Coordinates of C-alpha atoms and ligand atoms in Angstrom, one line a residue:
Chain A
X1 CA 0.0 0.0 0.0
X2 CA 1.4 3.6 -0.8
X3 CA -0.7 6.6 1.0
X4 CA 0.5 10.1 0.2
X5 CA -1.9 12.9 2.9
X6 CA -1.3 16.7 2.5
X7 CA 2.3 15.9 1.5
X8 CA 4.5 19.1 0.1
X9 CA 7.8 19.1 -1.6
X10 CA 9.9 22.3 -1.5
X11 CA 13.3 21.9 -3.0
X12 CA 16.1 23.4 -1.4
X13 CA 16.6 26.3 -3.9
X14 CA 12.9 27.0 -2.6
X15 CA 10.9 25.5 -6.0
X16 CA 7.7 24.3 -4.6
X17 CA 7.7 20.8 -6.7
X18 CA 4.5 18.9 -5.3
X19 CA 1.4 20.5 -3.5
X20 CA -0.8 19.2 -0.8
X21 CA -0.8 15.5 -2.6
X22 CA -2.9 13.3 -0.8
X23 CA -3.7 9.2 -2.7
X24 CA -4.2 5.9 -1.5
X25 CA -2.7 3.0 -3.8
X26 CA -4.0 -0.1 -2.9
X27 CA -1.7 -3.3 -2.7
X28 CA -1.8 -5.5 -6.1
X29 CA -3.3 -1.9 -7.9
X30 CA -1.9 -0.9 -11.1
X31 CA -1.5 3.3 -11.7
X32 CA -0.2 5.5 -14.6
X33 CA 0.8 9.1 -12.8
X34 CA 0.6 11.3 -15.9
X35 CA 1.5 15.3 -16.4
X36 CA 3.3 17.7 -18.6
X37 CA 7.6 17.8 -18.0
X38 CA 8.2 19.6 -14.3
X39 CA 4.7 18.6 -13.2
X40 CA 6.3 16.8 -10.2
X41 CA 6.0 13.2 -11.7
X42 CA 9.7 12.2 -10.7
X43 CA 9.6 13.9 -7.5
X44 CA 6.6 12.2 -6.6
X45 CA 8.1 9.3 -7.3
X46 CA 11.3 10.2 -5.3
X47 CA 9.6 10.6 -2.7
X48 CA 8.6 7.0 -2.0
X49 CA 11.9 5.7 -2.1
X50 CA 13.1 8.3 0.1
X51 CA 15.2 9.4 -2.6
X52 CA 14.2 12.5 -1.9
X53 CA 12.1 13.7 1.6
X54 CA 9.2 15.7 1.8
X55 CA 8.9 19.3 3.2
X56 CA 5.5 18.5 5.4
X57 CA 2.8 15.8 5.4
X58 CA 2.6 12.0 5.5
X59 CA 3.7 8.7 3.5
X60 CA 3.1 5.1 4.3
X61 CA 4.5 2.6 2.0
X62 CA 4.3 -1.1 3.1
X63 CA 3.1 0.2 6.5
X64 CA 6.5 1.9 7.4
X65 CA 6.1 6.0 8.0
X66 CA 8.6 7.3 5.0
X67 CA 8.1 10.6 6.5
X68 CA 9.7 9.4 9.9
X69 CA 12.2 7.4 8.5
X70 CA 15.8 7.7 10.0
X71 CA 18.3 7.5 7.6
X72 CA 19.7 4.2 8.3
X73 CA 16.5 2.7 7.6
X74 CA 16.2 4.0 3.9
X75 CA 17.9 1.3 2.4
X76 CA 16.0 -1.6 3.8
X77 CA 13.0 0.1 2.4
X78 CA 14.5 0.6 -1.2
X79 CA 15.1 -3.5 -0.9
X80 CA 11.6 -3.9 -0.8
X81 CA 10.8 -1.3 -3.6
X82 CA 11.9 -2.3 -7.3
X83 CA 12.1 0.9 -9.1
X84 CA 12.7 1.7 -12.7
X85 CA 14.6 5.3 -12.6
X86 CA 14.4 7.8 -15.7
X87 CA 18.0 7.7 -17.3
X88 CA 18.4 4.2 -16.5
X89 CA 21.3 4.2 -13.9
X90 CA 22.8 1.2 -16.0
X91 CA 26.9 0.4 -15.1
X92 CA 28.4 0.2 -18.0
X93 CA 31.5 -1.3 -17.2
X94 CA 29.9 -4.9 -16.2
X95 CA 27.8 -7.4 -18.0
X96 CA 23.6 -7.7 -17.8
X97 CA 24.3 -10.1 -15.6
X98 CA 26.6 -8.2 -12.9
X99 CA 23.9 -5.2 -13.3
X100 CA 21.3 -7.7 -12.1
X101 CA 22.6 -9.5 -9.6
X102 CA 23.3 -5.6 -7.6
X103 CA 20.5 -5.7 -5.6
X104 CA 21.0 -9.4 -4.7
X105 CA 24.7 -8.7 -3.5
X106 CA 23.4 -5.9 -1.7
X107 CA 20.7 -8.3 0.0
X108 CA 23.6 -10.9 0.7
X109 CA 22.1 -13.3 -1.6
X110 CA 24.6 -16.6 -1.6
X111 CA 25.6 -17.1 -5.3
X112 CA 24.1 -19.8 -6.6
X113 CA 20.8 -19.0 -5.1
X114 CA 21.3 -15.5 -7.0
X115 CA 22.4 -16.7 -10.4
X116 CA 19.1 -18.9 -10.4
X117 CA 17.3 -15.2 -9.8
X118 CA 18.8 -13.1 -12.2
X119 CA 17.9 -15.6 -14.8
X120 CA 14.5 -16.0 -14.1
X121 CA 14.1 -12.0 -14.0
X122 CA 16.2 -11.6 -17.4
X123 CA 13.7 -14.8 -18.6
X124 CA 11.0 -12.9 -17.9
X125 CA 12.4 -9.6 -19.6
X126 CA 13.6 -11.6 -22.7
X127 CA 17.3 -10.6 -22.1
X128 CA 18.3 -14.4 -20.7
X129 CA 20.3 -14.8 -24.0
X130 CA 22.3 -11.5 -23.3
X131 CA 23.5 -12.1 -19.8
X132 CA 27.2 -12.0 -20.5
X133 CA 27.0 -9.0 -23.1
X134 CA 27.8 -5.7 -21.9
X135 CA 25.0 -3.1 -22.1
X136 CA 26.9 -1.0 -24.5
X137 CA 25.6 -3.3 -26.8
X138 CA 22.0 -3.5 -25.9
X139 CA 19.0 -1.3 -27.7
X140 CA 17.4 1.4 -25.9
X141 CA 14.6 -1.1 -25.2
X142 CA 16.6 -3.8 -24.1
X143 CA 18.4 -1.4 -22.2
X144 CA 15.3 -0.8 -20.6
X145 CA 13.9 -4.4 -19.9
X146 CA 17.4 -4.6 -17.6
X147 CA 16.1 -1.7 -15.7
X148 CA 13.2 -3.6 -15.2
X149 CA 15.0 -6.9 -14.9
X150 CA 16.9 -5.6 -12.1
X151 CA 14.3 -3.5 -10.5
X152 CA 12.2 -6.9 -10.0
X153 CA 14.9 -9.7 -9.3
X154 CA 14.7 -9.3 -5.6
X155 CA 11.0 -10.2 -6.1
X156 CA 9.6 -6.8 -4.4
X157 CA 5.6 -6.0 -3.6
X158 CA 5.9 -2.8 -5.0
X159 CA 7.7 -1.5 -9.3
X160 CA 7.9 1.9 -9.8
X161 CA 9.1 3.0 -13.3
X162 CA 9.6 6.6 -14.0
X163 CA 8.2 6.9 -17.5
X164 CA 10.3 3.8 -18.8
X165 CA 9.1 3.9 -22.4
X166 CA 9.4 7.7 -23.2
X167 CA 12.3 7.4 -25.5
X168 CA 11.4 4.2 -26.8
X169 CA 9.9 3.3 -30.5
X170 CA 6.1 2.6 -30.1
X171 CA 6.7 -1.4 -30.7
X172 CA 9.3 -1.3 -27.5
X173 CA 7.1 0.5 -25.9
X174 CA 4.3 -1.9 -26.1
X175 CA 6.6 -4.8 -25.0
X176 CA 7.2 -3.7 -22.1
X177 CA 3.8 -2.1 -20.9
X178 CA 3.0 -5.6 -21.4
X179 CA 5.7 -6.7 -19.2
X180 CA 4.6 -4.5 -16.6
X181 CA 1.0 -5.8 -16.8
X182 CA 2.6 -9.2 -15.9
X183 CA 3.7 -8.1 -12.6
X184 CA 0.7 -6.6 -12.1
X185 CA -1.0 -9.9 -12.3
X186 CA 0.9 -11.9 -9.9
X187 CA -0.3 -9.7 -7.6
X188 CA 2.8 -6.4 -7.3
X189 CA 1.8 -2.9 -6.9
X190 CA 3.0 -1.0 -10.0
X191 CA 3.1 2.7 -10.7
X192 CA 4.2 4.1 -13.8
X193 CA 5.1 7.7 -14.8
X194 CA 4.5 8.9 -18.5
X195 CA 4.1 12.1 -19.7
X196 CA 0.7 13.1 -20.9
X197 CA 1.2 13.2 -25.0
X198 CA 2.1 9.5 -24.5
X199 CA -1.3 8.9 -22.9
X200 CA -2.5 5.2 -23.4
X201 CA -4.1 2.7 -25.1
X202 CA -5.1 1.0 -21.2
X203 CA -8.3 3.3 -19.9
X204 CA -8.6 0.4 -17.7
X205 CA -6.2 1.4 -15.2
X206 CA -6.2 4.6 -12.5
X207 CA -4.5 8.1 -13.7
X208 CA -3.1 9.9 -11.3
X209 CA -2.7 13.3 -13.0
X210 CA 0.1 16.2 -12.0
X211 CA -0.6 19.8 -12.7
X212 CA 2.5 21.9 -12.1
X213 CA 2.6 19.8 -8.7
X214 CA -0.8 19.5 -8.1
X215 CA -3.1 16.1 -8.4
X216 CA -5.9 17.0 -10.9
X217 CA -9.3 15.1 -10.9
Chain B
X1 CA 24.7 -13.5 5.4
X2 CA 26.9 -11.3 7.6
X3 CA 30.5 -13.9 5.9
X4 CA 28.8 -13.5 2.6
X5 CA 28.8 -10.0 2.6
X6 CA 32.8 -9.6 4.3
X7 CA 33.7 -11.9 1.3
X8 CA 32.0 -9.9 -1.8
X9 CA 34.0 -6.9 -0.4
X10 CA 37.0 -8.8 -0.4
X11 CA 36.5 -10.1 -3.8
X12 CA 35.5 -7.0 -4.9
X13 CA 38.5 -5.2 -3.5
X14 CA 40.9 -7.8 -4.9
X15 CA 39.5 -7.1 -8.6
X16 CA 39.6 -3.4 -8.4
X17 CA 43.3 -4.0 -7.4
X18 CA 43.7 -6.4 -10.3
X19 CA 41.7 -4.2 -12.4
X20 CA 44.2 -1.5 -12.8
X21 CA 47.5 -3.1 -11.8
X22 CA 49.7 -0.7 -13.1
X23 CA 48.7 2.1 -10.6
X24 CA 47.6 -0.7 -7.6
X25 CA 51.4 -1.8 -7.8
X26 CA 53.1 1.5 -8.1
X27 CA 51.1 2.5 -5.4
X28 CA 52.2 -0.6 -3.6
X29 CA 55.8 0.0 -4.3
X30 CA 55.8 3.6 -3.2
X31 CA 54.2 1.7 0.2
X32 CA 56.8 -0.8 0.5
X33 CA 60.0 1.1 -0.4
X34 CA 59.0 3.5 2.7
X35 CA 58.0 1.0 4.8
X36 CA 61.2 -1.1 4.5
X37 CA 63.1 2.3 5.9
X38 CA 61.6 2.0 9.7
X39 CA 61.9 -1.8 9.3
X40 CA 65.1 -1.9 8.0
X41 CA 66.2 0.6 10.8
X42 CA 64.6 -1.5 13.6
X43 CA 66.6 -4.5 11.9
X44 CA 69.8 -2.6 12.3
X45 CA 69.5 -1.8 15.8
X46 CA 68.2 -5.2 16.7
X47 CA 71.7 -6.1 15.3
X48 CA 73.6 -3.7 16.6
X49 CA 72.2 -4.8 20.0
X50 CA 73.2 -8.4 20.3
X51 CA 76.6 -7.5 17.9
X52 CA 77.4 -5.6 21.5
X53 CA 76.7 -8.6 23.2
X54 CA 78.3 -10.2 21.6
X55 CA 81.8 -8.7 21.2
X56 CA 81.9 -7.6 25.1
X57 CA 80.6 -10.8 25.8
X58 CA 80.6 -9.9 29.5
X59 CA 82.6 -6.5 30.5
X60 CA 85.0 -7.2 32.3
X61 CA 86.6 -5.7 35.6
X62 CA 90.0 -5.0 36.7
X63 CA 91.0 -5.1 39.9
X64 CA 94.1 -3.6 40.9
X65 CA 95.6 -4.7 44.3
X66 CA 97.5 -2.9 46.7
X67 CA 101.3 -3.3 46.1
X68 CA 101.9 -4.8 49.6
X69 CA 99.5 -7.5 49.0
X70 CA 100.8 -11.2 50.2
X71 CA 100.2 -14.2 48.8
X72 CA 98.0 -15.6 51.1
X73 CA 95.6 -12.6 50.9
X74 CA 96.2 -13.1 46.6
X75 CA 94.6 -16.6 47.1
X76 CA 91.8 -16.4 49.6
X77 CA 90.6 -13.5 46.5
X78 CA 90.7 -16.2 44.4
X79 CA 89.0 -18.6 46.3
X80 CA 86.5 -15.7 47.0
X81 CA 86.2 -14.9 43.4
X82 CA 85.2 -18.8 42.2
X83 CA 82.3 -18.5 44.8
X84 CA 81.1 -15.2 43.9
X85 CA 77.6 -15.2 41.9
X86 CA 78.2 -12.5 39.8
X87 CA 81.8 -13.6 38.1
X88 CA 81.3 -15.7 35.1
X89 CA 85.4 -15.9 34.8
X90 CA 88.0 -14.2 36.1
X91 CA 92.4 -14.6 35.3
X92 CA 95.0 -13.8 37.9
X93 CA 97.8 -11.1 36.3
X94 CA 100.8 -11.3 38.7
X95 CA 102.9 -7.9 38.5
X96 CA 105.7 -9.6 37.1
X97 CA 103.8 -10.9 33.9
X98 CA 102.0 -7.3 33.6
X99 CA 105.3 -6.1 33.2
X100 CA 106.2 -8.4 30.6
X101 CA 103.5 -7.6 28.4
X102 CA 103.8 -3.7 29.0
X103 CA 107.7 -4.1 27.3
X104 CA 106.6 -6.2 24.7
X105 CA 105.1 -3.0 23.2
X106 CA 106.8 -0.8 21.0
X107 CA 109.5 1.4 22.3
X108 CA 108.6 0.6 25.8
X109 CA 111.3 -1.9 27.0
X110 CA 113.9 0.9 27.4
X111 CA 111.9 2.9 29.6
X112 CA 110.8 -0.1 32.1
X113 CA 114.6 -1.3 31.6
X114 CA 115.9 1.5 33.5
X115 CA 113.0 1.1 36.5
X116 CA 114.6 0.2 39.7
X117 CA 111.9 -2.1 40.8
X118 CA 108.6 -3.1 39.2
X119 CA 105.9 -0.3 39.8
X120 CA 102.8 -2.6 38.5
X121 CA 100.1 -3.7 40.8
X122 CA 98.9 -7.7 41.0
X123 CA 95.4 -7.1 39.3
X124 CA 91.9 -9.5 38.7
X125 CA 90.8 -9.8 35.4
X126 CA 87.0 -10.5 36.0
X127 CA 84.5 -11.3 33.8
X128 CA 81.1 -10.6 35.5
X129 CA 77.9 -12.3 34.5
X130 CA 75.6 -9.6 34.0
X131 CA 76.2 -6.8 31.7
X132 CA 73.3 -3.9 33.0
X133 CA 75.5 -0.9 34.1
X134 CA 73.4 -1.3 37.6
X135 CA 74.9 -4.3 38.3
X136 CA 78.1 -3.9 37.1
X137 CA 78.7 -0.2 39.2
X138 CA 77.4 -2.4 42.1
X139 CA 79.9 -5.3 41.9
X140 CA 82.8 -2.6 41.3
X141 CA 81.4 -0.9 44.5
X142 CA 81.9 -4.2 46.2
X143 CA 85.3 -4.9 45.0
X144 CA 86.5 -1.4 46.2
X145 CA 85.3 -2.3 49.7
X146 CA 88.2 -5.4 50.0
X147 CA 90.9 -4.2 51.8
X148 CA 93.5 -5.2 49.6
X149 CA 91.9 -3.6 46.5
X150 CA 93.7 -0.2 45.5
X151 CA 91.3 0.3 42.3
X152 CA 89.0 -1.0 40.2
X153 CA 88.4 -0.1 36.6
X154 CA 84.7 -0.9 34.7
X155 CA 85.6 -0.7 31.1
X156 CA 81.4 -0.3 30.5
X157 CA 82.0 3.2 29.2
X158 CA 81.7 2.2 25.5
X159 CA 79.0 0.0 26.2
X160 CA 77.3 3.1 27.8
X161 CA 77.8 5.2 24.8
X162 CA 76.5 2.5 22.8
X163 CA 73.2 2.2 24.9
X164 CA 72.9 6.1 24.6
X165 CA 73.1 5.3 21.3
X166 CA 71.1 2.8 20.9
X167 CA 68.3 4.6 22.9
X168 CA 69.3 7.9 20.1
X169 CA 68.7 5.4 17.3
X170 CA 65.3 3.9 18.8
X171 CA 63.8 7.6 18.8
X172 CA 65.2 7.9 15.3
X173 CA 63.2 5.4 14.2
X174 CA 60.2 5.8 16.3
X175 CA 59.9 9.4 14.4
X176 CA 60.6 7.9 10.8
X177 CA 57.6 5.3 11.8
X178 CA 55.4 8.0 12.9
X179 CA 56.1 9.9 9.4
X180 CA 56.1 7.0 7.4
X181 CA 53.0 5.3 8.5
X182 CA 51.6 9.1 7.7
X183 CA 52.6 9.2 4.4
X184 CA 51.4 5.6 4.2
X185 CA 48.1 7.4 5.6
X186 CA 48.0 10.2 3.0
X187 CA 48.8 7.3 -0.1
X188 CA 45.9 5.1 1.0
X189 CA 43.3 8.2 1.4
X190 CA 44.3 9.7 -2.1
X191 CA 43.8 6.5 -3.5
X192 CA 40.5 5.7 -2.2
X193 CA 39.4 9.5 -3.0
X194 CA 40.3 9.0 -6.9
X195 CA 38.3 5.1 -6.5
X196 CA 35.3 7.0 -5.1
X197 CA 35.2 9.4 -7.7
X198 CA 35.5 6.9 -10.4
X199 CA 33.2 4.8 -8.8
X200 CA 30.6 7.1 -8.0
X201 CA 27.9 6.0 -10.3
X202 CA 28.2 2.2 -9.1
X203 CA 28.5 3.8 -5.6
X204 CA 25.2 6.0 -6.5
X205 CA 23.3 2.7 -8.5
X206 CA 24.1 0.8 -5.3
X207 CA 22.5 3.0 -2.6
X208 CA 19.1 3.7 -4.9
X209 CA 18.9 -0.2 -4.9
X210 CA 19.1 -0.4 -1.3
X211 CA 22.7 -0.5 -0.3
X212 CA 23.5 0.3 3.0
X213 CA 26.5 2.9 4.0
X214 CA 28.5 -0.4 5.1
X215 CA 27.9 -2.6 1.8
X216 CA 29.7 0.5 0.0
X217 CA 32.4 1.1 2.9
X218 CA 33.6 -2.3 3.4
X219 CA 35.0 -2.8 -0.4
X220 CA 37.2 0.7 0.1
X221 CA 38.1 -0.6 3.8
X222 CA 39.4 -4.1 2.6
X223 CA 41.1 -2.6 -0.5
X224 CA 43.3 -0.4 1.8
X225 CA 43.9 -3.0 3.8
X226 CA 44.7 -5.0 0.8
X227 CA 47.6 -2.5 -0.4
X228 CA 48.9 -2.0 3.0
X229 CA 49.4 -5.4 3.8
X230 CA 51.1 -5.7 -0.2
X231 CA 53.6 -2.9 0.6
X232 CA 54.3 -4.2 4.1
X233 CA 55.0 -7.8 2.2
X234 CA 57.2 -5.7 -0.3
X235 CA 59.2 -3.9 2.9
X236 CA 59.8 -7.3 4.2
X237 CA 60.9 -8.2 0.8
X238 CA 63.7 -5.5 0.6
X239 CA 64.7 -5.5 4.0
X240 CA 65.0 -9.5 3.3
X241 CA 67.0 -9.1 0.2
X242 CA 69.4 -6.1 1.6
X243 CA 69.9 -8.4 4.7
X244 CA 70.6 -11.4 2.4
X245 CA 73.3 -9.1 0.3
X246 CA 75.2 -7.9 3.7
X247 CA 75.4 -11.3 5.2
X248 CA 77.1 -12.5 2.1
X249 CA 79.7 -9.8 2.4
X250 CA 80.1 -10.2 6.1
X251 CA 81.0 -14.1 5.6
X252 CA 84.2 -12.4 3.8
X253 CA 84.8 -9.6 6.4
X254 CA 83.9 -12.0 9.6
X255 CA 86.7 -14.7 8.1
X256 CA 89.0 -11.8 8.7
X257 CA 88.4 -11.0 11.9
X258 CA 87.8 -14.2 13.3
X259 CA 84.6 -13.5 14.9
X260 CA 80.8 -15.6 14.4
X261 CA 78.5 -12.4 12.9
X262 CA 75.8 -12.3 10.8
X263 CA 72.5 -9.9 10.4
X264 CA 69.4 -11.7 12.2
X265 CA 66.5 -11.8 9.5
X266 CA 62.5 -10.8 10.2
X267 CA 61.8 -12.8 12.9
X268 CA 58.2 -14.5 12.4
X269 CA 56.9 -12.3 15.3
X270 CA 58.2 -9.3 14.2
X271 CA 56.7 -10.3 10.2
X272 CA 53.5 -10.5 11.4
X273 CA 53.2 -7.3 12.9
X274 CA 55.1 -5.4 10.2
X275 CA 52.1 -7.1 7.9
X276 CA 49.2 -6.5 10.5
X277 CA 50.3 -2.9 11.2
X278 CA 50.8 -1.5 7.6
X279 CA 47.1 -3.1 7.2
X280 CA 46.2 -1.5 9.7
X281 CA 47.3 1.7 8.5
X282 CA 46.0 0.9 5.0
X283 CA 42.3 0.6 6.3
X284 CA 42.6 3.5 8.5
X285 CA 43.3 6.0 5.6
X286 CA 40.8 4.4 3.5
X287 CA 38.0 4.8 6.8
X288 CA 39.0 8.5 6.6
X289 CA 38.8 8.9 2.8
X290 CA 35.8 7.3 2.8
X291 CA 34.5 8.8 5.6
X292 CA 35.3 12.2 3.9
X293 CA 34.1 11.4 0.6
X294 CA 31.4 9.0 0.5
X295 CA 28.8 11.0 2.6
X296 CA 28.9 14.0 -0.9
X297 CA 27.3 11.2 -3.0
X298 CA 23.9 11.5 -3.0
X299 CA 21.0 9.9 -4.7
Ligands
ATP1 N1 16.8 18.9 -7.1 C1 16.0 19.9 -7.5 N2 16.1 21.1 -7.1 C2 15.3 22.1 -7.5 N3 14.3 21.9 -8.3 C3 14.1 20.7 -8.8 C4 14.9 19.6 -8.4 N4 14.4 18.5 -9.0 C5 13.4 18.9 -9.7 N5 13.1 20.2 -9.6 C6 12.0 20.9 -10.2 O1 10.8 20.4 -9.8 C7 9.9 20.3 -10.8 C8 9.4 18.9 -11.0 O2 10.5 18.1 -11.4 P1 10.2 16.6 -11.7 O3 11.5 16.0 -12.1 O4 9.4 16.0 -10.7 O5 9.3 16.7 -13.0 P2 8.8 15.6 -14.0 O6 7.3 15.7 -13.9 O7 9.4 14.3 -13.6 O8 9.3 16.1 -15.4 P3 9.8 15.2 -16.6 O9 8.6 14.7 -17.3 O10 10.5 16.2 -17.5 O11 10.7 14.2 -16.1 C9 10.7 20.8 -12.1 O12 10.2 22.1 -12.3 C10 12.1 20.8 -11.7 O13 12.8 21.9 -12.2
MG2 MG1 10.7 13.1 -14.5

């Protein structure tokens, strides 16, 4: 579950980036958080993994107070939090494999036990064929599926992608909205940023939408 | 979990050392040629130390007796002496044989040849068993307190001025340990600070994935460990090989002057803690590079 109430984010240089935000996202629920470039979508975002902290009001995600956090906490919350950044955060100077396997190191994962993970996640993204290639020499998309590969190979409740398909070609970008849609069915909690021009061939699913930091209805 | 994590730092540390070898060794080099300088001090004065011993064996005394001494009173010393705790070995040198030897030197003989009468004292030439000054001042305390005793000579001077020295030499090196393990410091930080900086997206990747402070610390911590421990193992290689080389020209030099001397090596006690402090040092300046550095990259 992800609640945001009455939550404002003031950035340090004193841009006000989010406004009095208040959402419930329910466990297992799928949601695309659309608005124009600077509406807040990445800060929002940011926010839940603590990435960034907000300026007043509450957050609960998985029943832990983000707001309250201490510091040392933060990163066994990110554990539990697979997320999909915009501009990739891919190291270059490893395989796909290495890249996946990160959070599993970081988790103290035995080796064998995290080899037989990181194939199953690059199975499910398609890429199990390119673990030993470096990601130089991947596609944008493929580039992308190990994003998502590695945001979900620790197996966490809750994806969040900031708008993983903007720079993609439409037939990428269907690919991996479907892949996304899997996860959603075994039961994790996605959320999905995409910028309003790139808005959607699934009305099935909740919109949140930002207005120059502000949730629209 | 907890061993799991200790090794994947290791490992980790041990390929970014292989990973740019070049640099890693230099680094390494620069570690070990100033390390084997306080090591290779401490070696000398270790064998400066028991090269003293050794040559004085135990300093000896003379005792020079009054001139009316009889030769009753000459052997109830002896007897004396043989009993006494503190004399390892001591030789009887009658006036008349002192005499001797003093005109077998050089342009002498005519001088003591014109002497009425022998002016040389019967003297003890005692070799005591300890060889601290403390000691030794007290047993020549002792032997001026015999009645028959008119002087007694400690020839510990030199040994004194060699303890002085020896004491000059251990301050020496206590101050080029102090610097050195700074600069050894200083190395290990800058090295870390350049790693961190070149690493700072994985570093950044690792900690928006959930990496705690202590998953990215320990690799950095073990590394400069790592290199420390190399240079310390290259000091010890040096100071071995330079020990090596004198003992081969001492076996010519030793033949000459007919005494048993060659340089000690590393003891295995002394090894150890060369290795286990210049590890030591190693992870201390990478704890306060990455203490300094680590905390400015953010998410
Ligand atoms: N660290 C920061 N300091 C100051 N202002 C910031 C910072 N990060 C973002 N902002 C500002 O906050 C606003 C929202 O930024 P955010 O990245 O959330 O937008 P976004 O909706 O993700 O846009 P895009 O679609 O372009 O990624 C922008 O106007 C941006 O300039
Ligand atoms: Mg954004």
């Amino acid at each position: 579950m992800i609640s945001f109430s009455n939550v404002y984010k003031r950035y340090p240089n004193g841009f006000e980036a989010l406004k009095n935000i208040a959402f419930t996202i329910k466990q297992g629920e799928m949601v695309f958080i659309t608005g124009n470039s600077g509406a807040g979508k990445s800060t929002l975002l940011k926010l839940i993994g603590a990435i960034e902290r907000p300026t007043t009001g509450g957050i609960i995600v998985n029943d832990q107070n983000i707001s309250k956090l201490k510091n040392s906490a933060i990163p066994y919350l990110r554990r539990n939090l697979g997320m999909v950044f915009q501009g990739q955060k891919i190291l270059f100077d490893r395989s796909v494999f290495d890249n996946v396997v990160l959070p599993l190191q970081i988790c103290g994962f035995e080796h064998q036990s995290a080899a037989g993970r990181v194939r199953a996640a690059l199975d499910k993204v398609g890429l199990l064929d390119k673990e030993k290639a470096l990601p130089i020499t991947l596609s944008g998309g493929e580039q992308q599926r190990l994003c998502i590969a590695r945001a979900v190979v620790n197996r966490p409740s809750i994806l969040i992608a900031d708008e993983p398909t903007t720079y993609l070609d439409p037939s990428y970008t269907k690919d991996i909205m479907n892949m996304f849609k899997s996860f959603h069915q075994v039961g994790v909690t996605v959320l999905i940023t995409t910028p309003t021009a790139a808005l959607l061939e699934s009305p099935q699913y909740r919109i949140l939408s930002l207005n120059h930091g502000e949730l629209v209805t | 979990m907890w061993l799991s994590h200790h090794w994947h730092a290791f490992f980790l540390a041990l390929r970014r050392l292989v990973g740019s070898p070049l640099a890693n060794l230099l680094n390494i080099i620069v570690i070990g040629v100033a390390f084997s300088l306080p090591t290779g001090v401490y070696m000398l004065l270790g064998n400066v130390q028991s090269l003293s011993g050794q040559l004085s064996g135990a300093p000896q005394l003379n005792v020079f007796l009054k001139l009316d001494t009889g030769k009753d009173a000459i052997e109830k010393l002896k007897s004396h002496l043989k009993q006494h705790p503190q004399v390892e070995n001591f030789r009887f040198l009658p006036k008349d044989k002192a005499l001797e030897q003093l005109k077998q030197r050089n342009g002498m003989a005519t001088a003591i040849n014109s002497l009425t009468r022998n002016p040389l004292p019967d003297a003890f030439i005692i070799d005591a068993k300890s060889i601290s000054p403390e000691t030794l001042k007290r047993l020549r305390n002792e032997m001026l307190k015999w009645p028959d005793s008119m002087h007694v000579q400690l020839d510990s001077d030199w040994m004194e001025r060699l303890n002085a020295l020896l004491k000059l030499g251990q301050i020496a090196l206590l101050i080029l340990t102090a610097l050195l393990s700074f600069a050894l410091i200083v190395v290990t930080f800058n090295t870390i600070r350049l790693q961190i900086l070149t690493k700072r997206n994985e570093i950044e990747v690792s900690k928006l994935i959930g990496a705690t402070s202590n998953f990215i610390r320990r690799p950095f911590l073990y590394f400069g460990a790592i290199q420390g421990v190399a240079g310390g193992a290259i000091a010890w290689l040096i100071v071995a090989l330079v020990i090596n080389l004198i003992n081969s020209e001492l076996i010519n030099l030793v033949r000459l002057y007919a005494v048993d001397f060659q340089l000690h090596h590393i003891s295995f006690e002394d090894s150890i803690s060369l290795l286990l402090f210049s590890s030591w040092l190693g992870w201390v300046g990478a704890w306060l590079s990455v203490a300094s550095h680590l905390w400015q990259i953010e998410p």
